[in-house]
GROMACS .gro file of C-alpha atoms in nm:
model
  274
    1MET     CA    1   9.633   9.841  11.686
    2ASP     CA    2   9.314   9.892  11.524
    3THR     CA    3   9.375  10.053  11.240
    4VAL     CA    4   9.000  10.232  11.247
    5LEU     CA    5   9.100  10.395  11.531
    6LEU     CA    6   9.442  10.503  11.394
    7VAL     CA    7   9.205  10.690  11.131
    8LYS     CA    8   8.984  10.846  11.414
    9ALA     CA    9   9.306  10.956  11.601
   10ALA     CA   10   9.426  11.095  11.269
   11ILE     CA   11   9.097  11.317  11.181
   12MET     CA   12   9.064  11.418  11.536
   13GLY     CA   13   9.464  11.532  11.493
   14ILE     CA   14   9.361  11.685  11.137
   15VAL     CA   15   9.062  11.894  11.333
   16GLU     CA   16   9.248  12.014  11.692
   17GLY     CA   17   9.586  12.149  11.429
   18LEU     CA   18   9.268  12.302  11.194
   19THR     CA   19   9.083  12.456  11.481
   20GLU     CA   20   9.371  12.558  11.802
   21PHE     CA   21   9.505  12.844  11.626
   22LEU     CA   22   9.152  13.014  11.450
   23PRO     CA   23   8.977  13.192  11.654
   24ILE     CA   24   8.635  12.924  11.641
   25SER     CA   25   8.711  12.701  11.892
   26SER     CA   26   8.851  12.365  11.888
   27THR     CA   27   8.674  12.226  12.153
   28GLY     CA   28   8.318  12.267  11.985
   29HIS     CA   29   8.513  12.115  11.680
   30LEU     CA   30   8.624  11.819  11.866
   31ILE     CA   31   8.370  11.738  12.043
   32LEU     CA   32   8.126  11.717  11.750
   33THR     CA   33   8.391  11.547  11.537
   34GLY     CA   34   8.442  11.265  11.791
   35SER     CA   35   8.065  11.280  11.882
   36LEU     CA   36   8.010  11.180  11.497
   37LEU     CA   37   8.297  10.939  11.530
   38GLY     CA   38   8.239  10.737  11.803
   39PHE     CA   39   8.563  10.875  11.966
   40SER     CA   40   8.402  11.033  12.280
   41ASP     CA   41   8.473  10.814  12.572
   42THR     CA   42   8.697  10.967  12.892
   43LYS     CA   43   9.033  10.845  12.721
   44ALA     CA   44   8.943  11.022  12.431
   45LYS     CA   45   8.898  11.338  12.615
   46VAL     CA   46   9.262  11.246  12.742
   47PHE     CA   47   9.353  11.224  12.412
   48ASP     CA   48   9.211  11.580  12.280
   49ILE     CA   49   9.448  11.772  12.547
   50ALA     CA   50   9.709  11.587  12.499
   51ILE     CA   51   9.765  11.624  12.094
   52GLN     CA   52   9.718  12.012  12.168
   53THR     CA   53  10.134  11.970  12.262
   54GLY     CA   54  10.181  11.884  11.866
   55ALA     CA   55   9.980  12.131  11.736
   56ILE     CA   56  10.201  12.352  11.997
   57LEU     CA   57  10.519  12.218  11.817
   58ALA     CA   58  10.407  12.340  11.491
   59VAL     CA   59  10.345  12.717  11.645
   60ILE     CA   60  10.781  12.660  11.795
   61ILE     CA   61  10.905  12.575  11.453
   62VAL     CA   62  10.708  12.868  11.282
   63TYR     CA   63  10.831  13.104  11.573
   64TRP     CA   64  11.177  12.944  11.606
   65ARG     CA   65  11.394  13.228  11.494
   66LYS     CA   66  11.192  13.463  11.787
   67ILE     CA   67  11.236  13.170  12.047
   68SER     CA   68  11.566  13.081  12.008
   69ALA     CA   69  11.706  13.455  11.983
   70THR     CA   70  11.505  13.491  12.307
   71VAL     CA   71  11.674  13.245  12.506
   72THR     CA   72  12.019  13.342  12.395
   73ALA     CA   73  11.973  13.655  12.467
   74LEU     CA   74  11.773  13.634  12.826
   75PRO     CA   75  12.120  13.653  13.002
   76SER     CA   76  12.174  14.004  12.899
   77SER     CA   77  11.937  14.157  12.731
   78ARG     CA   78  11.647  14.350  12.889
   79GLN     CA   79  11.399  14.354  12.619
   80ALA     CA   80  11.457  13.948  12.608
   81GLN     CA   81  11.390  13.936  12.949
   82ARG     CA   82  11.073  14.158  12.947
   83PHE     CA   83  10.904  13.907  12.648
   84ALA     CA   84  10.965  13.660  12.855
   85LEU     CA   85  10.843  13.764  13.209
   86ASN     CA   86  10.536  13.940  12.957
   87VAL     CA   87  10.455  13.547  12.814
   88LEU     CA   88  10.444  13.436  13.191
   89ILE     CA   89  10.250  13.691  13.347
   90GLY     CA   90   9.998  13.587  13.074
   91PHE     CA   91  10.037  13.221  13.162
   92LEU     CA   92   9.967  13.296  13.515
   93PRO     CA   93   9.562  13.396  13.542
   94ALA     CA   94   9.502  13.073  13.316
   95VAL     CA   95   9.685  12.815  13.560
   96VAL     CA   96   9.532  12.970  13.877
   97LEU     CA   97   9.195  13.018  13.778
   98GLY     CA   98   9.192  12.660  13.574
   99LEU     CA   99   9.313  12.505  13.911
  100LEU     CA  100   9.027  12.686  14.087
  101PHE     CA  101   8.707  12.604  13.854
  102GLY     CA  102   8.875  12.317  13.598
  103LYS     CA  103   8.664  12.099  13.749
  104ALA     CA  104   8.354  12.291  13.773
  105ILE     CA  105   8.345  12.416  13.392
  106LYS     CA  106   8.389  12.051  13.305
  107ALA     CA  107   8.082  11.938  13.511
  108ASN     CA  108   7.856  12.243  13.413
  109LEU     CA  109   7.923  12.385  13.094
  110PHE     CA  110   8.002  12.137  12.833
  111THR     CA  111   7.661  12.175  12.692
  112PRO     CA  112   7.532  12.258  12.342
  113GLN     CA  113   7.369  12.576  12.500
  114VAL     CA  114   7.624  12.668  12.667
  115VAL     CA  115   7.907  12.590  12.337
  116ALA     CA  116   7.621  12.780  12.081
  117THR     CA  117   7.606  13.041  12.307
  118THR     CA  118   7.955  13.154  12.353
  119PHE     CA  119   7.995  13.078  11.937
  120LEU     CA  120   7.714  13.317  11.844
  121LEU     CA  121   7.893  13.551  12.149
  122GLY     CA  122   8.228  13.559  12.017
  123ALA     CA  123   8.115  13.605  11.637
  124PHE     CA  124   7.947  13.944  11.738
  125VAL     CA  125   8.247  14.045  11.937
  126ILE     CA  126   8.479  13.959  11.657
  127LEU     CA  127   8.282  14.182  11.451
  128TRP     CA  128   8.253  14.453  11.709
  129ALA     CA  129   8.677  14.459  11.750
  130GLU     CA  130   8.677  14.410  11.348
  131ARG     CA  131   8.471  14.771  11.304
  132ARG     CA  132   8.742  14.975  11.528
  133PRO     CA  133   8.995  15.109  11.313
  134GLN     CA  134   9.369  14.962  11.341
  135SER     CA  135   9.481  15.292  11.353
  136THR     CA  136   9.363  15.311  11.731
  137ALA     CA  137   9.666  15.020  11.826
  138ARG     CA  138   9.877  15.115  12.080
  139ILE     CA  139  10.110  14.845  12.024
  140HIS     CA  140  10.219  14.696  11.689
  141ASP     CA  141  10.494  14.507  11.855
  142VAL     CA  142  10.527  14.213  12.084
  143ASP     CA  143  10.825  14.353  12.221
  144ASP     CA  144  10.654  14.694  12.315
  145MET     CA  145  10.392  14.533  12.511
  146THR     CA  146  10.421  14.599  12.913
  147ALA     CA  147  10.341  14.370  13.189
  148LEU     CA  148   9.996  14.523  13.172
  149ASP     CA  149   9.935  14.463  12.846
  150ALA     CA  150  10.085  14.076  12.927
  151LEU     CA  151   9.823  14.070  13.231
  152LYS     CA  152   9.501  14.252  13.083
  153VAL     CA  153   9.562  13.926  12.754
  154GLY     CA  154   9.593  13.662  13.013
  155LEU     CA  155   9.287  13.754  13.166
  156VAL     CA  156   9.117  13.817  12.898
  157GLN     CA  157   9.289  13.412  12.793
  158CYS     CA  158   9.060  13.304  13.101
  159PHE     CA  159   8.734  13.354  12.927
  160ALA     CA  160   8.862  13.016  12.699
  161MET     CA  161   8.743  12.813  13.005
  162ILE     CA  162   8.437  12.827  12.864
  163PRO     CA  163   8.360  12.591  12.621
  164GLY     CA  164   8.350  12.741  12.277
  165THR     CA  165   8.495  13.054  12.347
  166SER     CA  166   8.798  12.955  12.165
  167ARG     CA  167   9.137  13.032  12.342
  168SER     CA  168   9.289  13.203  12.006
  169GLY     CA  169   9.002  13.416  11.996
  170ALA     CA  170   8.974  13.531  12.343
  171THR     CA  171   9.336  13.650  12.315
  172ILE     CA  172   9.368  13.793  11.939
  173ILE     CA  173   9.022  13.974  11.951
  174GLY     CA  174   9.078  14.077  12.321
  175GLY     CA  175   9.398  14.176  12.256
  176MET     CA  176   9.280  14.398  11.971
  177LEU     CA  177   9.011  14.565  12.203
  178LEU     CA  178   9.299  14.592  12.466
  179GLY     CA  179   9.514  14.813  12.200
  180LEU     CA  180   9.730  14.575  12.061
  181SER     CA  181   9.735  14.588  11.631
  182ARG     CA  182   9.596  14.216  11.492
  183LYS     CA  183   9.934  14.119  11.392
  184ALA     CA  184  10.041  14.151  11.757
  185ALA     CA  185   9.767  14.027  11.932
  186THR     CA  186   9.805  13.723  11.744
  187ASP     CA  187  10.215  13.699  11.799
  188PHE     CA  188  10.138  13.726  12.141
  189SER     CA  189   9.870  13.438  12.112
  190PHE     CA  190  10.054  13.212  11.969
  191PHE     CA  191  10.365  13.245  12.202
  192LEU     CA  192  10.139  13.282  12.490
  193ALA     CA  193   9.948  12.896  12.380
  194ILE     CA  194  10.286  12.734  12.401
  195PRO     CA  195  10.278  12.711  12.774
  196THR     CA  196   9.943  12.715  12.791
  197LEU     CA  197   9.885  12.412  12.591
  198ILE     CA  198  10.179  12.233  12.694
  199GLY     CA  199  10.145  12.295  13.024
  200ALA     CA  200   9.743  12.164  12.996
  201GLY     CA  201   9.842  11.874  12.787
  202VAL     CA  202  10.115  11.754  13.079
  203TYR     CA  203   9.881  11.789  13.322
  204SER     CA  204   9.561  11.630  13.189
  205LEU     CA  205   9.809  11.300  13.084
  206TRP     CA  206   9.955  11.271  13.461
  207LYS     CA  207   9.600  11.350  13.599
  208GLU     CA  208   9.470  11.095  13.378
  209ARG     CA  209   9.821  10.828  13.363
  210ALA     CA  210   9.569  10.569  13.543
  211LEU     CA  211   9.299  10.526  13.229
  212LEU     CA  212   9.631  10.480  12.974
  213SER     CA  213   9.846  10.224  12.836
  214TRP     CA  214  10.184  10.158  12.615
  215ALA     CA  215   9.903  10.011  12.385
  216ASP     CA  216   9.749  10.352  12.315
  217ALA     CA  217  10.088  10.527  12.229
  218PRO     CA  218  10.007  10.408  11.822
  219MET     CA  219   9.638  10.639  11.853
  220PHE     CA  220   9.823  10.924  12.059
  221GLY     CA  221  10.111  10.920  11.789
  222VAL     CA  222   9.904  10.915  11.515
  223GLY     CA  223   9.746  11.231  11.681
  224LEU     CA  224  10.000  11.435  11.774
  225LEU     CA  225  10.184  11.354  11.420
  226PHE     CA  226   9.865  11.462  11.236
  227SER     CA  227   9.789  11.772  11.453
  228PHE     CA  228  10.118  11.902  11.383
  229LEU     CA  229  10.125  11.895  11.031
  230SER     CA  230   9.774  12.045  11.018
  231ALA     CA  231   9.841  12.338  11.259
  232TRP     CA  232  10.225  12.415  11.079
  233VAL     CA  233   9.965  12.423  10.758
  234CYS     CA  234   9.721  12.625  10.930
  235VAL     CA  235   9.961  12.873  11.128
  236ARG     CA  236  10.119  12.978  10.818
  237TRP     CA  237   9.830  13.031  10.669
  238LEU     CA  238   9.653  13.237  10.905
  239LEU     CA  239  10.011  13.515  10.933
  240ARG     CA  240   9.993  13.558  10.589
  241TYR     CA  241   9.609  13.625  10.579
  242ILE     CA  242   9.588  13.883  10.877
  243SER     CA  243   9.859  14.066  10.694
  244SER     CA  244   9.593  14.177  10.459
  245HIS     CA  245   9.233  14.058  10.585
  246SER     CA  246   9.026  14.057  10.882
  247PHE     CA  247   8.850  13.813  11.137
  248VAL     CA  248   8.514  13.896  10.984
  249PRO     CA  249   8.513  13.583  10.770
  250PHE     CA  250   8.542  13.388  11.109
  251ALA     CA  251   8.252  13.545  11.258
  252TRP     CA  252   7.995  13.428  11.025
  253TYR     CA  253   8.157  13.096  11.058
  254ARG     CA  254   8.111  13.088  11.400
  255ILE     CA  255   7.721  13.205  11.387
  256ALA     CA  256   7.674  12.925  11.165
  257PHE     CA  257   7.859  12.649  11.385
  258GLY     CA  258   7.705  12.735  11.649
  259ILE     CA  259   7.350  12.725  11.479
  260ILE     CA  260   7.501  12.351  11.373
  261VAL     CA  261   7.575  12.326  11.716
  262LEU     CA  262   7.193  12.345  11.828
  263ALA     CA  263   7.114  12.137  11.508
  264THR     CA  264   7.276  11.838  11.591
  265TRP     CA  265   7.215  11.849  11.971
  266TRP     CA  266   6.833  11.891  11.910
  267SER     CA  267   6.838  11.603  11.644
  268GLY     CA  268   6.980  11.363  11.875
  269ALA     CA  269   7.314  11.333  11.627
  270VAL     CA  270   7.603  11.449  11.876
  271THR     CA  271   7.603  11.307  12.257
  272TRP     CA  272   7.683  11.592  12.485
  273HIS     CA  273   7.782  11.451  12.875
  274ASP     CA  274   8.086  11.363  13.046
   0.00000   0.00000   0.00000
């Protein structure tokens, strides 16, 4: 296996892990990084989706106590059953809309104009959400969510199918606007990511299996490993960060990155095409 290719896979894994769970869009960062590295062919696009599984493993480990307690209590606990059902309800809209519109979105919306616009719009939504006092939150723990709350967050997650929106940003900020506290919205975003990202990774690998061979295993393995390690660091940091900070700095970051997207496209530094 080409050592240079493995280094590129490691860099892409680090970018995925650091950006997947922050409200800054991993897709935009992966497109930019992949183009700059010359790692943007069809196989690389499958790679970008598949290594999300490494990032989600970090979430499973960080939240293992809650996950294991829920699974153990499922047969007898109404609270555990309600929580698991809420995650399922929140997951389903993305499945349905993804199957219906995923191909059209990939064909028409993966452009620098769309990505830059969603980065900028997302920034203003974050600034708006953070201006609302946290005292207005109705829900301070994910166990207090209703099925309707879960469905609403799941529908908001579907906005993340538009590149540059950010799945985490849509679910966290959307959850806050729907009445969840910053902590509850972040926690539910992480739990919702587990079936969403694993499902997307497995579906992508199966759909594009003809492109892959066992010779690609080292590249995917390196990407998964570095995605896991960087995501583990990022998730733990984010949970500490939100206990005493807002998401406003991420809004300003999104504005700066949106400008970078437009600048690199205009200069020809980044190639935007399927």
